[in-house]
XYZ file of C-alpha atoms in Angstrom:
257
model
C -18.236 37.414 24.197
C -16.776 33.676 23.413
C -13.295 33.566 21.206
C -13.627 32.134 18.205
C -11.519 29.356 18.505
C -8.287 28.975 15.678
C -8.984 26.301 12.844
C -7.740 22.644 13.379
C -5.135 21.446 10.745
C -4.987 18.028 10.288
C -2.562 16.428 7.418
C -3.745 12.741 5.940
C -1.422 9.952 4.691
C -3.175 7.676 2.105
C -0.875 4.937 1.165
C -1.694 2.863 -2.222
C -0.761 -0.150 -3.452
C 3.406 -0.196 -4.006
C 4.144 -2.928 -7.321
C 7.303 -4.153 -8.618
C 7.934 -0.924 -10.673
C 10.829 0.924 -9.444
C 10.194 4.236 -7.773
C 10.462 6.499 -10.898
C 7.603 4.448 -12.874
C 5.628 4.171 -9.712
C 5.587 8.443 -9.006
C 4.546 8.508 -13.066
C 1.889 6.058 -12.266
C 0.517 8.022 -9.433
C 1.495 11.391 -10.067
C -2.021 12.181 -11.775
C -3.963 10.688 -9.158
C -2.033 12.727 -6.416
C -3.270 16.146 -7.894
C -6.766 14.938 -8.376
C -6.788 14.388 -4.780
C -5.576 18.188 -4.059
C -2.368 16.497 -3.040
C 0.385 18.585 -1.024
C 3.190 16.070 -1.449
C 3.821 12.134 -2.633
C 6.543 9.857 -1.091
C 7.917 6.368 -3.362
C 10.242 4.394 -1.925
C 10.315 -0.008 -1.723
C 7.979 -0.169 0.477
C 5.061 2.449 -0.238
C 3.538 4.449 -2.192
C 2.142 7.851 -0.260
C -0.183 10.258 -1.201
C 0.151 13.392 1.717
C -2.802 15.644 1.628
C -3.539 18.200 4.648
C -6.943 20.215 6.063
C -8.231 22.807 7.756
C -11.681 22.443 9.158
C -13.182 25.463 11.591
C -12.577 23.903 15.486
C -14.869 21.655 16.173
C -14.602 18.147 17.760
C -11.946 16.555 16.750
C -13.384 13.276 15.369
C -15.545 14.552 13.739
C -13.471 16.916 12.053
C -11.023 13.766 10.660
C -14.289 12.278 10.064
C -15.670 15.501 7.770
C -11.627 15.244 5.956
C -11.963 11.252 5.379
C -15.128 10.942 4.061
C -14.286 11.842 0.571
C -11.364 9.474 0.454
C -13.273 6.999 2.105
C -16.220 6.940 -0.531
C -13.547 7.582 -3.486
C -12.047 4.310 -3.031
C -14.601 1.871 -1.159
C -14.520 2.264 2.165
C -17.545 1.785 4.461
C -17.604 4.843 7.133
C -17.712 2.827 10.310
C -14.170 0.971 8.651
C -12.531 4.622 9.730
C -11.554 5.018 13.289
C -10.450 7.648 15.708
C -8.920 6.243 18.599
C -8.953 8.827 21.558
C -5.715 7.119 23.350
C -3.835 8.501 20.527
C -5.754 11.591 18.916
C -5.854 10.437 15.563
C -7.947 8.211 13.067
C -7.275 5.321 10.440
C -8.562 2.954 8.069
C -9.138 -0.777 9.984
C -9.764 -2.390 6.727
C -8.549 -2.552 2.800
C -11.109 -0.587 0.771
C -12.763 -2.266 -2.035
C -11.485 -0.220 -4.677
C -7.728 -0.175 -5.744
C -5.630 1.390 -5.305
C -5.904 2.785 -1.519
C -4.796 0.537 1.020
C -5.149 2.497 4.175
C -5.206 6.167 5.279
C -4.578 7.466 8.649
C -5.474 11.465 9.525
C -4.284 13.290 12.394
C -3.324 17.182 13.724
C -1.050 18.862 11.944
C 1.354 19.480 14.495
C 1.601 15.780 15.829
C 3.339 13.009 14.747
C 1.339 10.826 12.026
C 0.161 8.052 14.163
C 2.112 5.486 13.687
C 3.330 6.726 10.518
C 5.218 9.510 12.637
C 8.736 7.669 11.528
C 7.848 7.598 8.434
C 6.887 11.324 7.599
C 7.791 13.291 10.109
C 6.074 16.179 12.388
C 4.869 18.202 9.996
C 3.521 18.163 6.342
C 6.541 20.327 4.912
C 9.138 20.921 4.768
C 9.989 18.745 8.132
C 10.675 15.208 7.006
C 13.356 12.821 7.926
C 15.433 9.771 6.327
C 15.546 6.378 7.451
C 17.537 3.675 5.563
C 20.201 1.164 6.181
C 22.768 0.855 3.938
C 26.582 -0.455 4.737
C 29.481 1.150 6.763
C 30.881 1.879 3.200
C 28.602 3.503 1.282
C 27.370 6.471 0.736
C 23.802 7.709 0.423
C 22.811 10.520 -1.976
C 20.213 12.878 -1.601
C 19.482 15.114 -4.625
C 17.289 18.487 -4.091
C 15.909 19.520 -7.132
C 13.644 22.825 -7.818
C 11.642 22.672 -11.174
C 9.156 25.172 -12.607
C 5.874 23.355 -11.788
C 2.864 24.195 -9.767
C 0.944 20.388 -9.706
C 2.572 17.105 -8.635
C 2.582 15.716 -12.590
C 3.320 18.627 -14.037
C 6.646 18.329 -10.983
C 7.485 14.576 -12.341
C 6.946 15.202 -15.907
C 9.823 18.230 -15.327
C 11.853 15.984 -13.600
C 12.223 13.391 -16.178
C 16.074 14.311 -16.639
C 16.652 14.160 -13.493
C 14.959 10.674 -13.043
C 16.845 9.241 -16.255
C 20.339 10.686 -14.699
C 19.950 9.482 -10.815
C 17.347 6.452 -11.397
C 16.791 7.097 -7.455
C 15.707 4.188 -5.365
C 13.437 6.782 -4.126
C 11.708 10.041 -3.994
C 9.530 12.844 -2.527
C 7.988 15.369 -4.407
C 5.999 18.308 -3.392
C 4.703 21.151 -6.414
C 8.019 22.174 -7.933
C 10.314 20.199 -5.979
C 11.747 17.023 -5.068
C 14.220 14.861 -3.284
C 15.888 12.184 -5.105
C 17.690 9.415 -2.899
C 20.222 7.069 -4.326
C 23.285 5.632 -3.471
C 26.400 7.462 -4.668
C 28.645 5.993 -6.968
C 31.539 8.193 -6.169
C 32.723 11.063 -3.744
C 30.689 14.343 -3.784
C 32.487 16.091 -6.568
C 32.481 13.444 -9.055
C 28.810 12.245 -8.190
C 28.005 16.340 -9.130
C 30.102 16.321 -12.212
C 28.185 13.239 -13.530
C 25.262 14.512 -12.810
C 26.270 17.367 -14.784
C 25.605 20.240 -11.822
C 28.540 22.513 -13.210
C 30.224 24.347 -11.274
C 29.553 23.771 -7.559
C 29.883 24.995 -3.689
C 31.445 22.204 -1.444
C 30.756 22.312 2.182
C 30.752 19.513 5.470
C 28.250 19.785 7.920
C 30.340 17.656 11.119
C 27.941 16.746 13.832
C 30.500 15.060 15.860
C 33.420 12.768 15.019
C 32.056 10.257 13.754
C 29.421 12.001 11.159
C 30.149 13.891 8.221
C 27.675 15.193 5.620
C 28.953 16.978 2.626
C 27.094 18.774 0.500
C 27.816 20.590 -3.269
C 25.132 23.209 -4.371
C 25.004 24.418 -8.172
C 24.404 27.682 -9.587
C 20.719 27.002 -9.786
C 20.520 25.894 -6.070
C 20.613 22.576 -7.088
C 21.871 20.436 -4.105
C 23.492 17.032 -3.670
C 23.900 16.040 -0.369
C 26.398 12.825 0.849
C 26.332 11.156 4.120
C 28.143 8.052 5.444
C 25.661 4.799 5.766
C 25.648 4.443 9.240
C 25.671 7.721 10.419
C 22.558 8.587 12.767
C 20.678 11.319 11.104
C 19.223 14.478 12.907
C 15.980 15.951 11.256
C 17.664 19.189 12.754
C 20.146 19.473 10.815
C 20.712 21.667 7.419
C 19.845 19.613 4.968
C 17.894 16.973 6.249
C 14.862 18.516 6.687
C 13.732 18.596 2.600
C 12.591 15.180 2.582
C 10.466 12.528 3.576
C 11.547 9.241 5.504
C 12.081 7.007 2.636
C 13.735 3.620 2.642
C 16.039 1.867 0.161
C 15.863 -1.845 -0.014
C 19.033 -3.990 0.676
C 18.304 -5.453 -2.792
C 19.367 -1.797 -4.317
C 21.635 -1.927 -6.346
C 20.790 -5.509 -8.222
């Protein structure tokens, strides 16, 4: 008798249009649209705008099966079918074309346990919790990562709940999954004053040293609140304790005007 053979999992990235609002107005603006979708996660940032949604189809061929995931997407905003591709070199399929209605600009599927296409740098191997940081900011400064758990089950019901959070950090950018997000920002001050503005109470200092040259410190609140400090240049690890909450996001050199 033939095995059945295990579902394929396949995570989507749909990427809509970014603006000139700044990264807290943008997740407000989207938020809604991100649960009608059945979203599992949104990333804002300077550059994009993401709306991360995964799959599971019974194992069939796996074109087809992106296929079967994209098609509502693809009608939802305006894309003709044949504008979707799966290109076999790679094992995954995207969007070759800007839909005709706003505001999708492109979406890309692929397996679940592969990189995103090309969008691999940008969100990581996996759909949560495994996602990675990428920005560039100088030798002397400092970039803040705030983990935040709030009592919410839908992406907007997650943003609406962090509005204090979003008034206290004004983050240049963040991920957000159903009750939880990762605020990035550059910190003003060392880790203990940074916590004590952002009211945390009393906290848990640690350093995670990697080698020599790279420090990360880290102060966790009674609530398991975390803020989490590493020096600009420092390479970053997604292996690393810590690390692995958020999504690649990307803070402009512009920030702060």
């Amino acid at each position: 008798m033939a095995r059945d053979k295990p579902p394929f999992a396949m995570k989507a990235m749909l990427r809509l249009e970014r603006g000139t609002a700044n990264a807290a107005a943008t997740l407000r603006r989207y938020a809604p649209l991100a649960d009608e979708l059945g979203a599992d996660g949104m990333d804002v940032d300077v550059e994009r705008a993401d709306v991360l949604l995964s799959g599971r189809l019974v194992a069939v061929n796996e074109e087809r099966a992106m296929h079967a995931m994209a098609r509502p997407l693809l009608h939802r905003f305006g894309w003709p079918e044949q504008d979707f591709v799966y290109s076999p070199n790679v094992r995954y399929a995207e969007t070759l074309e800007p839909p005709s209605g706003p505001p999708a600009t492109r979406l890309v599927i692929n397996r679940a346990n592969q990189e995103l296409g090309w969008e691999g740098a940008t969100h990581g191997t996996g759909r949560t919790p495994d996602r990675t940081l990428d920005i560039g900011p100088t030798e002397a400064e400092f970039v803040a990562r705030l983990f935040v758990t709030v009592p919410a089950t839908t992406i907007a019901g997650t943003v609406e709940a962090l509005e204090l959070w979003l008034a206290r950090v004004e983050p240049a950018a963040v991920g957000v999954d159903p009750g939880r997000a990762a605020l990035l920002f550059l910190a003003r001050a060392d880790l203990r004053t940074d916590a004590e503005r952002l009211g945390l109470g009393p906290v848990e200092t640690g350093r995670i040293e990697a080698d020599a040259d790279h420090v990360i410190e880290t102060a966790t609140a009674a609530d398991g609140t975390t803020l989490w400090l590493r020096r600009g240049t420092d390479p970053v690890s997604r292996h690393w304790p810590g690390i692995i909450e958020i999504r690649a996001l990307v803070i402009d050199d512009s920030y702060p005007d």
